[in-house]
Amino acid sequence: MKVVHEENPFMACVVFPNDTIVRLVEEQLGQAGGTAVLRVRGNSMWPFLRDNRDRVMLRASAAERVRVGDVLFFRYEGRYLLHRVVRRSQDGWLLRGDNCWTRHVERCREEDVIGVVIRVWRGEREWSCASWTWRCASRVWMATYVLRVVAMAVRRRLKRRQI
């Protein structure tokens, strides 16, 4: 499907269904040392990953190498998600988006993992997900989950009172 760019009618892009893109990504990751780069869509990983602004590099990863705090690209109930590993479960992992304000987690089996995020680009800036700063920021964000949920609840109540 060809789509004309809204701001520049002379510019066009090709849009493919998710299943087609994921198949190509899986093929690329299946090659020795293969990586794939995807543009982030959605707000579930804000503030670490921004909708239609950031790009992520994926690589295949053996199950035993996945750690709490890693961001996985995986299949979940017919969709494809990029979410952070909260903890290990018996048959895989429990994951949650960084922008999730509820206790909801997704259960992900090992066979549903497509890849792990190893690098992030936002414009000209680049981060390695193995760097000390990325891992430390991820840990702090995860550790403050309860505090963030309480802060958002207070914010919502204050907003309602102003209306």
PDB file of C-alpha atoms in Angstrom:
ATOM      1  CA  MET A   1       0.000   0.000   0.000  1.00  0.00           C
ATOM      2  CA  LYS A   2       1.423   3.406  -0.943  1.00  0.00           C
ATOM      3  CA  VAL A   3       0.683   6.348   1.339  1.00  0.00           C
ATOM      4  CA  VAL A   4       1.242   9.990   0.394  1.00  0.00           C
ATOM      5  CA  HIS A   5       3.030  12.059   3.031  1.00  0.00           C
ATOM      6  CA  GLU A   6       0.649  14.656   4.551  1.00  0.00           C
ATOM      7  CA  GLU A   7       3.105  17.576   4.549  1.00  0.00           C
ATOM      8  CA  ASN A   8       4.863  16.834   1.257  1.00  0.00           C
ATOM      9  CA  PRO A   9       2.686  15.293  -1.502  1.00  0.00           C
ATOM     10  CA  PHE A  10       5.799  14.437  -3.548  1.00  0.00           C
ATOM     11  CA  MET A  11       7.028  12.200  -0.775  1.00  0.00           C
ATOM     12  CA  ALA A  12       5.463   8.783  -0.265  1.00  0.00           C
ATOM     13  CA  CYS A  13       6.126   5.761   1.871  1.00  0.00           C
ATOM     14  CA  VAL A  14       5.151   2.128   1.664  1.00  0.00           C
ATOM     15  CA  VAL A  15       3.176   0.649   4.544  1.00  0.00           C
ATOM     16  CA  PHE A  16       3.299  -3.105   5.205  1.00  0.00           C
ATOM     17  CA  PRO A  17       1.115  -5.184   7.529  1.00  0.00           C
ATOM     18  CA  ASN A  18       2.710  -6.038  10.890  1.00  0.00           C
ATOM     19  CA  ASP A  19       2.835  -9.757  10.096  1.00  0.00           C
ATOM     20  CA  THR A  20       4.941  -9.075   7.003  1.00  0.00           C
ATOM     21  CA  ILE A  21       7.363  -6.832   8.885  1.00  0.00           C
ATOM     22  CA  VAL A  22       7.675  -9.279  11.793  1.00  0.00           C
ATOM     23  CA  ARG A  23       8.367 -12.167   9.413  1.00  0.00           C
ATOM     24  CA  LEU A  24      11.190 -10.150   7.808  1.00  0.00           C
ATOM     25  CA  VAL A  25      12.545  -9.178  11.244  1.00  0.00           C
ATOM     26  CA  GLU A  26      12.527 -12.810  12.375  1.00  0.00           C
ATOM     27  CA  GLU A  27      14.389 -13.852   9.227  1.00  0.00           C
ATOM     28  CA  GLN A  28      16.992 -11.147   9.807  1.00  0.00           C
ATOM     29  CA  LEU A  29      17.417 -12.039  13.484  1.00  0.00           C
ATOM     30  CA  GLY A  30      17.747 -15.713  12.568  1.00  0.00           C
ATOM     31  CA  GLN A  31      20.970 -15.042  10.691  1.00  0.00           C
ATOM     32  CA  ALA A  32      24.217 -15.278  12.664  1.00  0.00           C
ATOM     33  CA  GLY A  33      24.706 -11.938  14.392  1.00  0.00           C
ATOM     34  CA  GLY A  34      21.584 -10.575  12.709  1.00  0.00           C
ATOM     35  CA  THR A  35      19.980  -7.376  13.912  1.00  0.00           C
ATOM     36  CA  ALA A  36      16.946  -5.373  12.809  1.00  0.00           C
ATOM     37  CA  VAL A  37      15.902  -1.750  13.356  1.00  0.00           C
ATOM     38  CA  LEU A  38      12.262  -0.741  13.901  1.00  0.00           C
ATOM     39  CA  ARG A  39      10.556   2.592  14.495  1.00  0.00           C
ATOM     40  CA  VAL A  40       8.678   2.668  17.804  1.00  0.00           C
ATOM     41  CA  ARG A  41       4.886   2.967  17.562  1.00  0.00           C
ATOM     42  CA  GLY A  42       2.673   3.581  20.588  1.00  0.00           C
ATOM     43  CA  ASN A  43       3.045   5.216  23.990  1.00  0.00           C
ATOM     44  CA  SER A  44       3.248   2.193  26.279  1.00  0.00           C
ATOM     45  CA  MET A  45       7.010   2.611  26.821  1.00  0.00           C
ATOM     46  CA  TRP A  46       7.041   6.386  27.389  1.00  0.00           C
ATOM     47  CA  PRO A  47       9.311   8.053  28.551  1.00  0.00           C
ATOM     48  CA  PHE A  48      12.060   5.601  27.537  1.00  0.00           C
ATOM     49  CA  LEU A  49      10.690   5.023  24.040  1.00  0.00           C
ATOM     50  CA  ARG A  50       8.690   7.688  22.186  1.00  0.00           C
ATOM     51  CA  ASP A  51       5.983   7.078  19.572  1.00  0.00           C
ATOM     52  CA  ASN A  52       7.086   7.548  15.957  1.00  0.00           C
ATOM     53  CA  ARG A  53      10.221   9.337  17.136  1.00  0.00           C
ATOM     54  CA  ASP A  54      12.563   6.604  18.394  1.00  0.00           C
ATOM     55  CA  ARG A  55      14.095   3.643  16.631  1.00  0.00           C
ATOM     56  CA  VAL A  56      15.267   0.457  18.314  1.00  0.00           C
ATOM     57  CA  MET A  57      17.773  -2.175  17.266  1.00  0.00           C
ATOM     58  CA  LEU A  58      16.760  -5.749  18.030  1.00  0.00           C
ATOM     59  CA  ARG A  59      18.839  -8.885  18.266  1.00  0.00           C
ATOM     60  CA  ALA A  60      17.836 -12.467  18.928  1.00  0.00           C
ATOM     61  CA  SER A  61      18.606 -13.538  22.477  1.00  0.00           C
ATOM     62  CA  ALA A  62      18.784 -16.902  24.185  1.00  0.00           C
ATOM     63  CA  ALA A  63      16.244 -17.210  27.014  1.00  0.00           C
ATOM     64  CA  GLU A  64      18.942 -17.546  29.672  1.00  0.00           C
ATOM     65  CA  ARG A  65      20.470 -14.192  28.637  1.00  0.00           C
ATOM     66  CA  VAL A  66      17.252 -12.172  29.147  1.00  0.00           C
ATOM     67  CA  ARG A  67      17.418 -10.155  32.371  1.00  0.00           C
ATOM     68  CA  VAL A  68      14.942  -8.165  34.442  1.00  0.00           C
ATOM     69  CA  GLY A  69      14.894  -4.660  32.954  1.00  0.00           C
ATOM     70  CA  ASP A  70      15.490  -5.781  29.351  1.00  0.00           C
ATOM     71  CA  VAL A  71      12.981  -4.600  26.742  1.00  0.00           C
ATOM     72  CA  LEU A  72      11.601  -7.448  24.612  1.00  0.00           C
ATOM     73  CA  PHE A  73       9.802  -7.425  21.265  1.00  0.00           C
ATOM     74  CA  PHE A  74       7.230 -10.234  21.548  1.00  0.00           C
ATOM     75  CA  ARG A  75       3.871 -11.647  20.437  1.00  0.00           C
ATOM     76  CA  TYR A  76       0.972 -11.155  22.832  1.00  0.00           C
ATOM     77  CA  GLU A  77      -2.663 -12.012  22.093  1.00  0.00           C
ATOM     78  CA  GLY A  78      -2.300 -11.424  18.349  1.00  0.00           C
ATOM     79  CA  ARG A  79      -0.321  -8.178  18.717  1.00  0.00           C
ATOM     80  CA  TYR A  80       3.366  -7.305  18.775  1.00  0.00           C
ATOM     81  CA  LEU A  81       4.660  -5.376  21.788  1.00  0.00           C
ATOM     82  CA  LEU A  82       7.858  -3.798  23.094  1.00  0.00           C
ATOM     83  CA  HIS A  83       7.708  -4.016  26.901  1.00  0.00           C
ATOM     84  CA  ARG A  84      10.104  -4.310  29.813  1.00  0.00           C
ATOM     85  CA  VAL A  85      10.792  -7.549  31.722  1.00  0.00           C
ATOM     86  CA  VAL A  86       9.482  -7.146  35.281  1.00  0.00           C
ATOM     87  CA  ARG A  87      10.370 -10.662  36.472  1.00  0.00           C
ATOM     88  CA  ARG A  88      10.935 -14.239  35.385  1.00  0.00           C
ATOM     89  CA  SER A  89       8.063 -16.725  35.522  1.00  0.00           C
ATOM     90  CA  GLN A  90       8.078 -20.522  35.248  1.00  0.00           C
ATOM     91  CA  ASP A  91       7.477 -20.562  31.497  1.00  0.00           C
ATOM     92  CA  GLY A  92       8.906 -17.192  30.463  1.00  0.00           C
ATOM     93  CA  TRP A  93       8.606 -13.626  31.752  1.00  0.00           C
ATOM     94  CA  LEU A  94       6.184 -11.070  33.103  1.00  0.00           C
ATOM     95  CA  LEU A  95       6.381  -7.781  31.199  1.00  0.00           C
ATOM     96  CA  ARG A  96       4.881  -4.316  31.558  1.00  0.00           C
ATOM     97  CA  GLY A  97       5.050  -1.111  29.556  1.00  0.00           C
ATOM     98  CA  ASP A  98       6.911   1.736  31.275  1.00  0.00           C
ATOM     99  CA  ASN A  99       3.832   3.957  30.879  1.00  0.00           C
ATOM    100  CA  CYS A 100       1.486   1.455  32.581  1.00  0.00           C
ATOM    101  CA  TRP A 101      -0.216   2.826  35.689  1.00  0.00           C
ATOM    102  CA  THR A 102      -1.988  -0.395  36.715  1.00  0.00           C
ATOM    103  CA  ARG A 103      -0.819  -3.748  38.033  1.00  0.00           C
ATOM    104  CA  HIS A 104      -1.400  -5.320  34.612  1.00  0.00           C
ATOM    105  CA  VAL A 105       1.450  -7.465  33.275  1.00  0.00           C
ATOM    106  CA  GLU A 106       1.718  -9.557  30.127  1.00  0.00           C
ATOM    107  CA  ARG A 107       2.832 -13.163  30.386  1.00  0.00           C
ATOM    108  CA  CYS A 108       5.342 -13.951  27.680  1.00  0.00           C
ATOM    109  CA  ARG A 109       6.540 -17.468  26.905  1.00  0.00           C
ATOM    110  CA  GLU A 110      10.046 -18.053  25.566  1.00  0.00           C
ATOM    111  CA  GLU A 111       8.684 -19.020  22.136  1.00  0.00           C
ATOM    112  CA  ASP A 112       6.819 -15.679  21.841  1.00  0.00           C
ATOM    113  CA  VAL A 113      10.003 -13.581  22.080  1.00  0.00           C
ATOM    114  CA  ILE A 114      11.119 -12.183  18.742  1.00  0.00           C
ATOM    115  CA  GLY A 115      14.066 -10.124  19.957  1.00  0.00           C
ATOM    116  CA  VAL A 116      15.594  -7.984  22.683  1.00  0.00           C
ATOM    117  CA  VAL A 117      16.271  -4.252  22.321  1.00  0.00           C
ATOM    118  CA  ILE A 118      20.014  -3.559  22.365  1.00  0.00           C
ATOM    119  CA  ARG A 119      20.190   0.060  21.110  1.00  0.00           C
ATOM    120  CA  VAL A 120      17.884   3.097  20.950  1.00  0.00           C
ATOM    121  CA  TRP A 121      18.039   6.193  18.713  1.00  0.00           C
ATOM    122  CA  ARG A 122      16.165   9.442  19.274  1.00  0.00           C
ATOM    123  CA  GLY A 123      17.140  11.815  16.500  1.00  0.00           C
ATOM    124  CA  GLU A 124      20.933  12.086  16.616  1.00  0.00           C
ATOM    125  CA  ARG A 125      21.207  10.670  20.162  1.00  0.00           C
ATOM    126  CA  GLU A 126      22.021   7.012  20.636  1.00  0.00           C
ATOM    127  CA  TRP A 127      21.945   4.771  23.717  1.00  0.00           C
ATOM    128  CA  SER A 128      23.232   1.261  24.243  1.00  0.00           C
ATOM    129  CA  CYS A 129      20.863  -0.733  26.434  1.00  0.00           C
ATOM    130  CA  ALA A 130      23.924  -2.416  27.980  1.00  0.00           C
ATOM    131  CA  SER A 131      25.342   0.917  29.163  1.00  0.00           C
ATOM    132  CA  TRP A 132      25.481   1.731  32.850  1.00  0.00           C
ATOM    133  CA  THR A 133      23.301   4.839  32.404  1.00  0.00           C
ATOM    134  CA  TRP A 134      20.529   2.996  30.520  1.00  0.00           C
ATOM    135  CA  ARG A 135      20.454   0.073  32.973  1.00  0.00           C
ATOM    136  CA  CYS A 136      20.559   2.398  36.006  1.00  0.00           C
ATOM    137  CA  ALA A 137      17.757   4.624  34.648  1.00  0.00           C
ATOM    138  CA  SER A 138      15.688   1.501  33.881  1.00  0.00           C
ATOM    139  CA  ARG A 139      16.176   0.164  37.415  1.00  0.00           C
ATOM    140  CA  VAL A 140      15.215   3.490  38.999  1.00  0.00           C
ATOM    141  CA  TRP A 141      12.095   3.702  36.793  1.00  0.00           C
ATOM    142  CA  MET A 142      11.063   0.164  37.734  1.00  0.00           C
ATOM    143  CA  ALA A 143      11.791   0.710  41.447  1.00  0.00           C
ATOM    144  CA  THR A 144       9.597   3.824  41.590  1.00  0.00           C
ATOM    145  CA  TYR A 145       6.547   2.096  40.050  1.00  0.00           C
ATOM    146  CA  VAL A 146       4.364   2.297  43.186  1.00  0.00           C
ATOM    147  CA  LEU A 147       5.343   5.917  43.798  1.00  0.00           C
ATOM    148  CA  ARG A 148       4.460   6.820  40.192  1.00  0.00           C
ATOM    149  CA  VAL A 149       1.066   5.089  40.456  1.00  0.00           C
ATOM    150  CA  VAL A 150       0.227   7.040  43.631  1.00  0.00           C
ATOM    151  CA  ALA A 151       1.398  10.318  42.058  1.00  0.00           C
ATOM    152  CA  MET A 152      -0.806   9.739  38.994  1.00  0.00           C
ATOM    153  CA  ALA A 153      -3.831   8.927  41.159  1.00  0.00           C
ATOM    154  CA  VAL A 154      -3.349  12.174  43.108  1.00  0.00           C
ATOM    155  CA  ARG A 155      -2.921  14.100  39.858  1.00  0.00           C
ATOM    156  CA  ARG A 156      -6.173  12.650  38.443  1.00  0.00           C
ATOM    157  CA  ARG A 157      -8.104  13.589  41.605  1.00  0.00           C
ATOM    158  CA  LEU A 158      -6.762  17.129  41.557  1.00  0.00           C
ATOM    159  CA  LYS A 159      -7.721  17.481  37.899  1.00  0.00           C
ATOM    160  CA  ARG A 160     -11.282  16.323  38.602  1.00  0.00           C
ATOM    161  CA  ARG A 161     -11.660  18.912  41.367  1.00  0.00           C
ATOM    162  CA  GLN A 162     -10.620  21.697  39.002  1.00  0.00           C
ATOM    163  CA  ILE A 163     -13.373  20.876  36.514  1.00  0.00           C
TER     164      ILE A 163
END
